[in-house]
Coordinates of C-alpha atoms in Angstrom, one line a residue:
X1 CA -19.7 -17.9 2.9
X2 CA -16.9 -18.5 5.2
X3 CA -15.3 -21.7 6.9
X4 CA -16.9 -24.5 8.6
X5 CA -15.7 -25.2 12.2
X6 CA -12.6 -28.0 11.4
X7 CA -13.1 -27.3 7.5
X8 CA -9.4 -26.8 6.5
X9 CA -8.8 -23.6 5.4
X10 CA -7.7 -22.8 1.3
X11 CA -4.7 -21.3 -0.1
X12 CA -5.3 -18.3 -2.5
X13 CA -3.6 -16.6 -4.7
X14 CA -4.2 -13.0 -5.6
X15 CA -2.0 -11.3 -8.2
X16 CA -1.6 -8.1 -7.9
X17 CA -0.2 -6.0 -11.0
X18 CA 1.3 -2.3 -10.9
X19 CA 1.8 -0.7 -14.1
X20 CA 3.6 2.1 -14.1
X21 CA 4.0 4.7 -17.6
X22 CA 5.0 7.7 -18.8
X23 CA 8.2 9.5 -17.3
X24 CA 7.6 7.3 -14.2
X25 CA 11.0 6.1 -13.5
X26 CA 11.7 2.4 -11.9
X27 CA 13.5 3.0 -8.6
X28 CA 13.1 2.5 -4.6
X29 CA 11.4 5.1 -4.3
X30 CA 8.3 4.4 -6.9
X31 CA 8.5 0.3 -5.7
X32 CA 7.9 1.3 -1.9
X33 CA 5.2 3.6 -3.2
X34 CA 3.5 1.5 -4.8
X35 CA 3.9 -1.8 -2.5
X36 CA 2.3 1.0 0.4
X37 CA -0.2 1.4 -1.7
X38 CA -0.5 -2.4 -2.3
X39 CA -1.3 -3.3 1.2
X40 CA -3.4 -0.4 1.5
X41 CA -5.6 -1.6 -0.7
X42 CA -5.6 -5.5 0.2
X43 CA -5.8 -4.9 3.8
X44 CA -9.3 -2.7 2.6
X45 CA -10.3 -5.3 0.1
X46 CA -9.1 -8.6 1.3
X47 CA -9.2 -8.2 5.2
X48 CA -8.6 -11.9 5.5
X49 CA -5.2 -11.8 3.7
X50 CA -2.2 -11.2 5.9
X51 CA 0.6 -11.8 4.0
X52 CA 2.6 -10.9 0.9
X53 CA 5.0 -12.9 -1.5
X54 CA 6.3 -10.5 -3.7
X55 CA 7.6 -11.4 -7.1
X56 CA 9.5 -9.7 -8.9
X57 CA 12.3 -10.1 -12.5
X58 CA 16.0 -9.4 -11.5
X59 CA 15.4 -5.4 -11.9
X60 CA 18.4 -3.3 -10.9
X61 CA 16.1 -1.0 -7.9
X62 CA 15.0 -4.7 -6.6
X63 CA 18.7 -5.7 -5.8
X64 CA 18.6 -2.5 -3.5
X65 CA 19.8 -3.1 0.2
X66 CA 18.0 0.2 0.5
X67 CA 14.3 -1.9 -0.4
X68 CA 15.1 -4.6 2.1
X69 CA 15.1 -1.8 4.7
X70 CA 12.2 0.0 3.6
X71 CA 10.1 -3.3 3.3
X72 CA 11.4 -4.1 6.9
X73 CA 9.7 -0.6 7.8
X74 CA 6.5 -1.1 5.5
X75 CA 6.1 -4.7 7.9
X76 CA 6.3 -2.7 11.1
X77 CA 3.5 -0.5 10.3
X78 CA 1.0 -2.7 8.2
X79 CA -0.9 -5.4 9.5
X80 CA -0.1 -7.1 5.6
X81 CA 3.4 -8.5 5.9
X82 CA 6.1 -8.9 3.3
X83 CA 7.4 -12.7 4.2
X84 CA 8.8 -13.6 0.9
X85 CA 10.7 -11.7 -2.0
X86 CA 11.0 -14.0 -5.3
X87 CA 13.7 -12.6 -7.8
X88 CA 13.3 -14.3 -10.9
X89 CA 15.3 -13.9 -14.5
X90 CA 14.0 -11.1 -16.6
X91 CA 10.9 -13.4 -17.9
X92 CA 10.2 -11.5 -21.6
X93 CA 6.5 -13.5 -21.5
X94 CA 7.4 -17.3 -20.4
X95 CA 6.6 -17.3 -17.0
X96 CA 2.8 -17.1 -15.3
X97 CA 3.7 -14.1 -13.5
X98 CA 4.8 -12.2 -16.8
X99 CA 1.9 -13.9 -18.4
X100 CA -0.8 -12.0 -16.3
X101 CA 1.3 -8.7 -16.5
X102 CA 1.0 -9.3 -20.6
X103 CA -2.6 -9.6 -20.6
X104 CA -3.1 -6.6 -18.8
X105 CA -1.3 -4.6 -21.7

């Protein structure tokens, strides 16, 4: 059911979690990987959506000038933009966003 001429329209939020395992290692390379594949998918499965907020602890490979370069590219060629990039303390569990990554575990 969608919106009502003049009905205001509603914030959502959608988590998105990408688990990665085995010898998989943590770098730029395997973050803009997966964040491609993230608006991939939510530009396939969400078509209203049309913007990201990423979120993210302090991780080394997030700190990267190199990532802030590559997202810049990602936004040029998706029509799902990056706008914001939280950094946050490494959470161990106490925040929401750790919270969802837990349960998924």
């Amino acid at each position: 059911e969608g919106l009502k001429p003049g009905q205001p329209a509603k914030r959502m939020d959608v988590y998105l979690d990408q688990i990665v395992e085995g010898t998989n290692a943590q770098n730029v390379g395997t973050v803009i990987a997966l964040l491609e594949a993230a608006q991939t998918w939510i530009s396939a499965n969400l078509p209203f959506a049309n913007k990201i907020v990423l979120q993210t602890d302090n991780a080394k490979c997030y700190q990267s000038n190199e990532l802030r370069l590559l997202i810049g590219l990602l936004n040029r060629r998706s029509p799902i933009k990056v706008v914001r990039f939280v950094y946050s303390e490494t959470q161990d569990g106490k925040s929401k966003f750790s919270a969802s990554v837990c349960c998924r575990i």
